[in-house]
Amino acid sequence: MSHELWAEVDRYIVDLIVKPDDALEVTRQASALAGLPAIEVSPAQGQLLGVLARACGARRILEVGTLGGYSTTWLARALAPGGRMITIEAKAAHAAVARENIARAGLADRVEVREGRGAEVLARMAADGDGPFDLIFIDADKPGYVEYFEWALKLARVGTLIIADNVVRRGAVIDEENEDENVQAARRFNERLGAEPRVVATVIQTVGSKGHDGLALAVVTG
Ligand code: DHB
Ligand code: MG
């Protein structure tokens, strides 16, 4: 199937079912205008995050990799009443754009953008006894994924849903010789996930407006 057909079917799904509102579109546009890379999740994927958060009844959500706050908005809107979300962003410029987008979307009372390198912020959170979180979404620099996953397990409880974006990379993950560091990082993450006895996990391949990639889904069982 062609990339064009995936994108067309994605549009069909989004127009008919997902129906992102103006606030989400403004967030996407403001991020692009500010020069952020257009690597946020697609609308259908954002809605998937929201569906999963609602299915978990999530009251505490953690995101690693805020970018402009697009996935943050989908997740924060899905918080149970009184719920709160922390999102971690390493780049100050991205965090500033995200804070504006989150405030404009009316979510500033529920979402805290923590600026800093993922591993450092996560280590501090674990030391401070933050958590447990009900849902943790990892969508940051790929070489950091294994470390973010280790911290995610420490900040989880039995039943926590851990989700990681970009673990298929157009199918390149099956090529052990691939020299792209992001592909190698996704391979290391997938191997780590497969070897972890405290989760039940799968990867769903995704196609659509963002091409071919995949989301890892893991529920903590022990
Ligand atoms: C990249 C990162 C992402 O989070 C994504 O969704 C797509 C691509 C990247 O760094 O290439
Ligand atoms: Mg991503």
PDB file of C-alpha atoms and ligand atoms in Angstrom:
ATOM      1  CA  MET A   1       0.000   0.000   0.000  1.00  0.00           C
ATOM      2  CA  SER A   2       1.301   3.441  -0.820  1.00  0.00           C
ATOM      3  CA  HIS A   3       2.127   6.225   1.559  1.00  0.00           C
ATOM      4  CA  GLU A   4      -0.439   8.383  -0.317  1.00  0.00           C
ATOM      5  CA  LEU A   5      -3.209   5.872   0.356  1.00  0.00           C
ATOM      6  CA  TRP A   6      -2.264   5.664   4.056  1.00  0.00           C
ATOM      7  CA  ALA A   7      -2.466   9.450   4.252  1.00  0.00           C
ATOM      8  CA  GLU A   8      -5.832   9.520   2.452  1.00  0.00           C
ATOM      9  CA  VAL A   9      -7.331   6.863   4.692  1.00  0.00           C
ATOM     10  CA  ASP A  10      -5.938   8.722   7.711  1.00  0.00           C
ATOM     11  CA  ARG A  11      -7.712  11.872   6.505  1.00  0.00           C
ATOM     12  CA  TYR A  12     -10.939   9.892   6.111  1.00  0.00           C
ATOM     13  CA  ILE A  13     -10.659   8.571   9.685  1.00  0.00           C
ATOM     14  CA  VAL A  14      -9.768  11.975  11.100  1.00  0.00           C
ATOM     15  CA  ASP A  15     -12.562  13.805   9.241  1.00  0.00           C
ATOM     16  CA  LEU A  16     -15.206  11.203  10.083  1.00  0.00           C
ATOM     17  CA  ILE A  17     -14.280  10.125  13.595  1.00  0.00           C
ATOM     18  CA  VAL A  18     -11.411  11.968  15.292  1.00  0.00           C
ATOM     19  CA  LYS A  19     -12.403  15.555  14.442  1.00  0.00           C
ATOM     20  CA  PRO A  20      -9.616  17.536  16.133  1.00  0.00           C
ATOM     21  CA  ASP A  21     -10.818  20.969  17.198  1.00  0.00           C
ATOM     22  CA  ASP A  22      -9.342  24.392  16.505  1.00  0.00           C
ATOM     23  CA  ALA A  23      -7.194  24.426  19.648  1.00  0.00           C
ATOM     24  CA  LEU A  24      -5.326  21.329  18.473  1.00  0.00           C
ATOM     25  CA  GLU A  25      -4.881  22.757  14.981  1.00  0.00           C
ATOM     26  CA  VAL A  26      -3.630  26.046  16.420  1.00  0.00           C
ATOM     27  CA  THR A  27      -1.130  24.124  18.569  1.00  0.00           C
ATOM     28  CA  ARG A  28       0.185  22.332  15.513  1.00  0.00           C
ATOM     29  CA  GLN A  29       0.401  25.561  13.510  1.00  0.00           C
ATOM     30  CA  ALA A  30       2.046  27.573  16.305  1.00  0.00           C
ATOM     31  CA  SER A  31       4.646  24.836  16.729  1.00  0.00           C
ATOM     32  CA  ALA A  32       5.422  24.844  12.996  1.00  0.00           C
ATOM     33  CA  LEU A  33       5.616  28.660  12.946  1.00  0.00           C
ATOM     34  CA  ALA A  34       8.065  28.555  15.853  1.00  0.00           C
ATOM     35  CA  GLY A  35      10.274  26.255  13.785  1.00  0.00           C
ATOM     36  CA  LEU A  36       9.679  23.048  15.724  1.00  0.00           C
ATOM     37  CA  PRO A  37      10.083  19.869  13.647  1.00  0.00           C
ATOM     38  CA  ALA A  38       6.746  18.419  12.449  1.00  0.00           C
ATOM     39  CA  ILE A  39       7.276  15.145  14.317  1.00  0.00           C
ATOM     40  CA  GLU A  40       4.305  15.339  16.671  1.00  0.00           C
ATOM     41  CA  VAL A  41       1.869  12.432  16.685  1.00  0.00           C
ATOM     42  CA  SER A  42      -0.860  12.444  14.038  1.00  0.00           C
ATOM     43  CA  PRO A  43      -4.428  13.400  15.045  1.00  0.00           C
ATOM     44  CA  ALA A  44      -5.530   9.754  14.926  1.00  0.00           C
ATOM     45  CA  GLN A  45      -2.583   8.772  17.130  1.00  0.00           C
ATOM     46  CA  GLY A  46      -3.327  11.651  19.495  1.00  0.00           C
ATOM     47  CA  GLN A  47      -6.887  10.394  19.784  1.00  0.00           C
ATOM     48  CA  LEU A  48      -5.545   6.880  20.441  1.00  0.00           C
ATOM     49  CA  LEU A  49      -3.532   8.279  23.365  1.00  0.00           C
ATOM     50  CA  GLY A  50      -6.687   9.932  24.651  1.00  0.00           C
ATOM     51  CA  VAL A  51      -8.744   6.754  24.255  1.00  0.00           C
ATOM     52  CA  LEU A  52      -6.127   4.758  26.167  1.00  0.00           C
ATOM     53  CA  ALA A  53      -5.864   7.377  28.923  1.00  0.00           C
ATOM     54  CA  ARG A  54      -9.643   7.330  29.333  1.00  0.00           C
ATOM     55  CA  ALA A  55      -9.721   3.525  29.300  1.00  0.00           C
ATOM     56  CA  CYS A  56      -7.183   3.564  32.177  1.00  0.00           C
ATOM     57  CA  GLY A  57      -9.121   6.275  34.023  1.00  0.00           C
ATOM     58  CA  ALA A  58      -5.784   8.065  34.189  1.00  0.00           C
ATOM     59  CA  ARG A  59      -5.485  10.720  36.913  1.00  0.00           C
ATOM     60  CA  ARG A  60      -1.691  10.988  36.782  1.00  0.00           C
ATOM     61  CA  ILE A  61      -0.001  11.098  33.385  1.00  0.00           C
ATOM     62  CA  LEU A  62       3.716  11.497  32.634  1.00  0.00           C
ATOM     63  CA  GLU A  63       5.095  12.351  29.206  1.00  0.00           C
ATOM     64  CA  VAL A  64       8.766  12.322  28.229  1.00  0.00           C
ATOM     65  CA  GLY A  65       9.286  14.633  25.230  1.00  0.00           C
ATOM     66  CA  THR A  66       6.816  17.529  25.090  1.00  0.00           C
ATOM     67  CA  LEU A  67       7.864  19.141  21.793  1.00  0.00           C
ATOM     68  CA  GLY A  68       5.114  21.758  21.213  1.00  0.00           C
ATOM     69  CA  GLY A  69       2.556  20.129  23.502  1.00  0.00           C
ATOM     70  CA  TYR A  70       0.397  18.488  20.823  1.00  0.00           C
ATOM     71  CA  SER A  71       0.259  14.964  22.302  1.00  0.00           C
ATOM     72  CA  THR A  72       0.248  16.644  25.721  1.00  0.00           C
ATOM     73  CA  THR A  73      -3.054  18.298  24.795  1.00  0.00           C
ATOM     74  CA  TRP A  74      -4.674  15.024  23.707  1.00  0.00           C
ATOM     75  CA  LEU A  75      -3.534  13.313  26.911  1.00  0.00           C
ATOM     76  CA  ALA A  76      -4.362  16.169  29.303  1.00  0.00           C
ATOM     77  CA  ARG A  77      -7.874  16.434  27.896  1.00  0.00           C
ATOM     78  CA  ALA A  78      -8.343  12.747  28.694  1.00  0.00           C
ATOM     79  CA  LEU A  79      -7.365  13.100  32.373  1.00  0.00           C
ATOM     80  CA  ALA A  80     -10.001  11.996  34.863  1.00  0.00           C
ATOM     81  CA  PRO A  81     -11.539  14.874  36.866  1.00  0.00           C
ATOM     82  CA  GLY A  82      -8.933  16.394  39.181  1.00  0.00           C
ATOM     83  CA  GLY A  83      -6.121  14.661  37.293  1.00  0.00           C
ATOM     84  CA  ARG A  84      -2.714  16.136  36.576  1.00  0.00           C
ATOM     85  CA  MET A  85      -0.032  15.668  33.969  1.00  0.00           C
ATOM     86  CA  ILE A  86       3.708  16.288  34.008  1.00  0.00           C
ATOM     87  CA  THR A  87       5.515  16.583  30.679  1.00  0.00           C
ATOM     88  CA  ILE A  88       9.312  16.721  30.382  1.00  0.00           C
ATOM     89  CA  GLU A  89      11.101  18.727  27.690  1.00  0.00           C
ATOM     90  CA  ALA A  90      14.885  19.117  27.286  1.00  0.00           C
ATOM     91  CA  LYS A  91      14.833  22.122  24.947  1.00  0.00           C
ATOM     92  CA  ALA A  92      13.937  25.480  26.535  1.00  0.00           C
ATOM     93  CA  ALA A  93      12.599  26.871  23.239  1.00  0.00           C
ATOM     94  CA  HIS A  94      10.277  23.879  22.793  1.00  0.00           C
ATOM     95  CA  ALA A  95       9.109  24.112  26.408  1.00  0.00           C
ATOM     96  CA  ALA A  96       8.238  27.795  25.911  1.00  0.00           C
ATOM     97  CA  VAL A  97       6.154  27.034  22.813  1.00  0.00           C
ATOM     98  CA  ALA A  98       4.470  24.146  24.619  1.00  0.00           C
ATOM     99  CA  ARG A  99       3.584  26.287  27.650  1.00  0.00           C
ATOM    100  CA  GLU A 100       1.916  28.829  25.369  1.00  0.00           C
ATOM    101  CA  ASN A 101       0.023  26.126  23.501  1.00  0.00           C
ATOM    102  CA  ILE A 102      -1.073  24.424  26.713  1.00  0.00           C
ATOM    103  CA  ALA A 103      -2.265  27.724  28.214  1.00  0.00           C
ATOM    104  CA  ARG A 104      -4.131  28.613  25.014  1.00  0.00           C
ATOM    105  CA  ALA A 105      -5.830  25.216  25.098  1.00  0.00           C
ATOM    106  CA  GLY A 106      -7.024  25.966  28.643  1.00  0.00           C
ATOM    107  CA  LEU A 107      -4.957  23.187  30.225  1.00  0.00           C
ATOM    108  CA  ALA A 108      -2.401  25.174  32.256  1.00  0.00           C
ATOM    109  CA  ASP A 109      -4.147  24.262  35.516  1.00  0.00           C
ATOM    110  CA  ARG A 110      -3.620  20.543  34.847  1.00  0.00           C
ATOM    111  CA  VAL A 111      -0.279  20.364  33.048  1.00  0.00           C
ATOM    112  CA  GLU A 112       3.207  21.137  34.288  1.00  0.00           C
ATOM    113  CA  VAL A 113       6.034  21.382  31.756  1.00  0.00           C
ATOM    114  CA  ARG A 114       9.287  20.360  33.481  1.00  0.00           C
ATOM    115  CA  GLU A 115      12.319  21.582  31.643  1.00  0.00           C
ATOM    116  CA  GLY A 116      15.490  19.522  31.662  1.00  0.00           C
ATOM    117  CA  ARG A 117      17.168  16.426  30.318  1.00  0.00           C
ATOM    118  CA  GLY A 118      14.820  13.471  30.568  1.00  0.00           C
ATOM    119  CA  ALA A 119      17.088  11.217  32.600  1.00  0.00           C
ATOM    120  CA  GLU A 120      17.880  13.974  35.107  1.00  0.00           C
ATOM    121  CA  VAL A 121      14.291  15.098  35.579  1.00  0.00           C
ATOM    122  CA  LEU A 122      13.113  11.485  35.900  1.00  0.00           C
ATOM    123  CA  ALA A 123      15.845  10.663  38.439  1.00  0.00           C
ATOM    124  CA  ARG A 124      14.800  13.671  40.525  1.00  0.00           C
ATOM    125  CA  MET A 125      11.153  12.662  40.304  1.00  0.00           C
ATOM    126  CA  ALA A 126      11.983   9.142  41.494  1.00  0.00           C
ATOM    127  CA  ALA A 127      14.130  10.541  44.344  1.00  0.00           C
ATOM    128  CA  ASP A 128      11.291  12.876  45.361  1.00  0.00           C
ATOM    129  CA  GLY A 129       8.849   9.971  45.455  1.00  0.00           C
ATOM    130  CA  ASP A 130       6.743  11.380  42.595  1.00  0.00           C
ATOM    131  CA  GLY A 131       4.289   8.976  41.071  1.00  0.00           C
ATOM    132  CA  PRO A 132       3.073   6.407  40.616  1.00  0.00           C
ATOM    133  CA  PHE A 133       1.688   7.439  37.259  1.00  0.00           C
ATOM    134  CA  ASP A 134      -1.262   5.710  35.614  1.00  0.00           C
ATOM    135  CA  LEU A 135       0.000   6.280  32.071  1.00  0.00           C
ATOM    136  CA  ILE A 136       3.521   7.140  30.859  1.00  0.00           C
ATOM    137  CA  PHE A 137       4.161   8.215  27.250  1.00  0.00           C
ATOM    138  CA  ILE A 138       7.747   8.163  25.956  1.00  0.00           C
ATOM    139  CA  ASP A 139       8.243  10.225  22.787  1.00  0.00           C
ATOM    140  CA  ALA A 140      11.629  11.923  23.152  1.00  0.00           C
ATOM    141  CA  ASP A 141      15.161  11.424  21.792  1.00  0.00           C
ATOM    142  CA  LYS A 142      15.380   7.806  20.723  1.00  0.00           C
ATOM    143  CA  PRO A 143      18.864   7.051  22.177  1.00  0.00           C
ATOM    144  CA  GLY A 144      17.393   7.822  25.613  1.00  0.00           C
ATOM    145  CA  TYR A 145      14.491   5.363  25.340  1.00  0.00           C
ATOM    146  CA  VAL A 146      15.965   2.462  27.314  1.00  0.00           C
ATOM    147  CA  GLU A 147      16.876   4.778  30.161  1.00  0.00           C
ATOM    148  CA  TYR A 148      13.437   6.467  30.087  1.00  0.00           C
ATOM    149  CA  PHE A 149      11.839   3.040  30.215  1.00  0.00           C
ATOM    150  CA  GLU A 150      13.903   2.110  33.308  1.00  0.00           C
ATOM    151  CA  TRP A 151      12.715   5.283  35.047  1.00  0.00           C
ATOM    152  CA  ALA A 152       9.164   4.711  33.840  1.00  0.00           C
ATOM    153  CA  LEU A 153       9.152   1.319  35.581  1.00  0.00           C
ATOM    154  CA  LYS A 154      10.308   3.006  38.805  1.00  0.00           C
ATOM    155  CA  LEU A 155       7.548   5.614  38.511  1.00  0.00           C
ATOM    156  CA  ALA A 156       4.864   3.016  37.727  1.00  0.00           C
ATOM    157  CA  ARG A 157       2.567   0.721  39.693  1.00  0.00           C
ATOM    158  CA  VAL A 158       0.959  -2.557  38.731  1.00  0.00           C
ATOM    159  CA  GLY A 159      -1.504  -1.614  35.993  1.00  0.00           C
ATOM    160  CA  THR A 160       0.387   1.415  34.667  1.00  0.00           C
ATOM    161  CA  LEU A 161       0.299   1.680  30.888  1.00  0.00           C
ATOM    162  CA  ILE A 162       3.655   2.611  29.333  1.00  0.00           C
ATOM    163  CA  ILE A 163       3.523   3.746  25.691  1.00  0.00           C
ATOM    164  CA  ALA A 164       6.528   4.498  23.479  1.00  0.00           C
ATOM    165  CA  ASP A 165       6.378   6.148  20.052  1.00  0.00           C
ATOM    166  CA  ASN A 166       8.514   5.481  16.973  1.00  0.00           C
ATOM    167  CA  VAL A 167       9.673   1.940  17.652  1.00  0.00           C
ATOM    168  CA  VAL A 168       9.314   0.646  14.062  1.00  0.00           C
ATOM    169  CA  ARG A 169      10.938   3.425  11.996  1.00  0.00           C
ATOM    170  CA  ARG A 170       9.491   2.556   8.567  1.00  0.00           C
ATOM    171  CA  GLY A 171      10.303  -1.084   9.236  1.00  0.00           C
ATOM    172  CA  ALA A 172      14.021  -0.370   9.550  1.00  0.00           C
ATOM    173  CA  VAL A 173      14.066  -1.919  13.041  1.00  0.00           C
ATOM    174  CA  ILE A 174      14.283  -5.398  11.577  1.00  0.00           C
ATOM    175  CA  ASP A 175      17.632  -4.539   9.956  1.00  0.00           C
ATOM    176  CA  GLU A 176      20.386  -5.141  12.481  1.00  0.00           C
ATOM    177  CA  GLU A 177      22.933  -3.564  10.124  1.00  0.00           C
ATOM    178  CA  ASN A 178      21.051  -0.264   9.837  1.00  0.00           C
ATOM    179  CA  GLU A 179      23.396   2.564  10.789  1.00  0.00           C
ATOM    180  CA  ASP A 180      20.808   5.172  11.801  1.00  0.00           C
ATOM    181  CA  GLU A 181      21.271   5.818  15.524  1.00  0.00           C
ATOM    182  CA  ASN A 182      17.514   6.200  15.998  1.00  0.00           C
ATOM    183  CA  VAL A 183      16.911   2.807  14.410  1.00  0.00           C
ATOM    184  CA  GLN A 184      19.560   1.215  16.608  1.00  0.00           C
ATOM    185  CA  ALA A 185      18.030   2.948  19.621  1.00  0.00           C
ATOM    186  CA  ALA A 186      14.574   1.602  18.733  1.00  0.00           C
ATOM    187  CA  ARG A 187      16.091  -1.882  18.380  1.00  0.00           C
ATOM    188  CA  ARG A 188      17.696  -1.612  21.834  1.00  0.00           C
ATOM    189  CA  PHE A 189      14.413  -0.397  23.302  1.00  0.00           C
ATOM    190  CA  ASN A 190      12.398  -3.215  21.721  1.00  0.00           C
ATOM    191  CA  GLU A 191      14.920  -5.789  22.955  1.00  0.00           C
ATOM    192  CA  ARG A 192      14.767  -4.314  26.459  1.00  0.00           C
ATOM    193  CA  LEU A 193      10.962  -4.360  26.351  1.00  0.00           C
ATOM    194  CA  GLY A 194      10.894  -7.981  25.195  1.00  0.00           C
ATOM    195  CA  ALA A 195      13.258  -9.012  27.999  1.00  0.00           C
ATOM    196  CA  GLU A 196      11.342  -7.234  30.803  1.00  0.00           C
ATOM    197  CA  PRO A 197       9.415  -9.718  32.933  1.00  0.00           C
ATOM    198  CA  ARG A 198       7.439  -7.029  34.797  1.00  0.00           C
ATOM    199  CA  VAL A 199       5.385  -6.001  31.752  1.00  0.00           C
ATOM    200  CA  VAL A 200       3.070  -7.564  29.202  1.00  0.00           C
ATOM    201  CA  ALA A 201       3.804  -5.720  25.978  1.00  0.00           C
ATOM    202  CA  THR A 202       3.201  -5.516  22.277  1.00  0.00           C
ATOM    203  CA  VAL A 203       4.023  -3.207  19.402  1.00  0.00           C
ATOM    204  CA  ILE A 204       1.372  -2.052  16.982  1.00  0.00           C
ATOM    205  CA  GLN A 205       2.608  -0.886  13.599  1.00  0.00           C
ATOM    206  CA  THR A 206       1.036   2.379  12.551  1.00  0.00           C
ATOM    207  CA  VAL A 207       0.519   3.797   9.074  1.00  0.00           C
ATOM    208  CA  GLY A 208      -1.077   7.073   8.122  1.00  0.00           C
ATOM    209  CA  SER A 209      -0.196  10.697   7.573  1.00  0.00           C
ATOM    210  CA  LYS A 210       3.105  10.127   9.407  1.00  0.00           C
ATOM    211  CA  GLY A 211       4.136   7.155   7.263  1.00  0.00           C
ATOM    212  CA  HIS A 212       4.974   3.752   8.725  1.00  0.00           C
ATOM    213  CA  ASP A 213       6.085   3.510  12.344  1.00  0.00           C
ATOM    214  CA  GLY A 214       4.936   1.823  15.538  1.00  0.00           C
ATOM    215  CA  LEU A 215       3.791   2.305  19.115  1.00  0.00           C
ATOM    216  CA  ALA A 216       4.931   0.046  21.929  1.00  0.00           C
ATOM    217  CA  LEU A 217       2.226  -0.637  24.540  1.00  0.00           C
ATOM    218  CA  ALA A 218       3.190  -2.203  27.843  1.00  0.00           C
ATOM    219  CA  VAL A 219       1.140  -2.791  30.960  1.00  0.00           C
ATOM    220  CA  VAL A 220       3.036  -3.258  34.203  1.00  0.00           C
ATOM    221  CA  THR A 221       2.129  -6.563  35.850  1.00  0.00           C
ATOM    222  CA  GLY A 222       4.705  -6.944  38.589  1.00  0.00           C
TER     223      GLY A 222
HETATM  224  C1  DHB B   1      11.267  11.459  15.033  1.00  0.00           C
HETATM  225  C2  DHB B   1      10.860  11.602  16.338  1.00  0.00           C
HETATM  226  C3  DHB B   1       9.542  11.413  16.666  1.00  0.00           C
HETATM  227  O1  DHB B   1       9.103  11.500  17.937  1.00  0.00           O
HETATM  228  C4  DHB B   1       8.621  11.086  15.692  1.00  0.00           C
HETATM  229  O2  DHB B   1       7.329  10.892  16.066  1.00  0.00           O
HETATM  230  C5  DHB B   1       9.028  10.933  14.385  1.00  0.00           C
HETATM  231  C6  DHB B   1      10.352  11.132  14.064  1.00  0.00           C
HETATM  232  C7  DHB B   1      12.699  11.647  14.698  1.00  0.00           C
HETATM  233  O3  DHB B   1      13.438  12.138  15.551  1.00  0.00           O
HETATM  234  O4  DHB B   1      13.093  11.309  13.597  1.00  0.00           O
HETATM  235 MG    MG B   2       7.239  10.474  18.162  1.00  0.00          MG
END
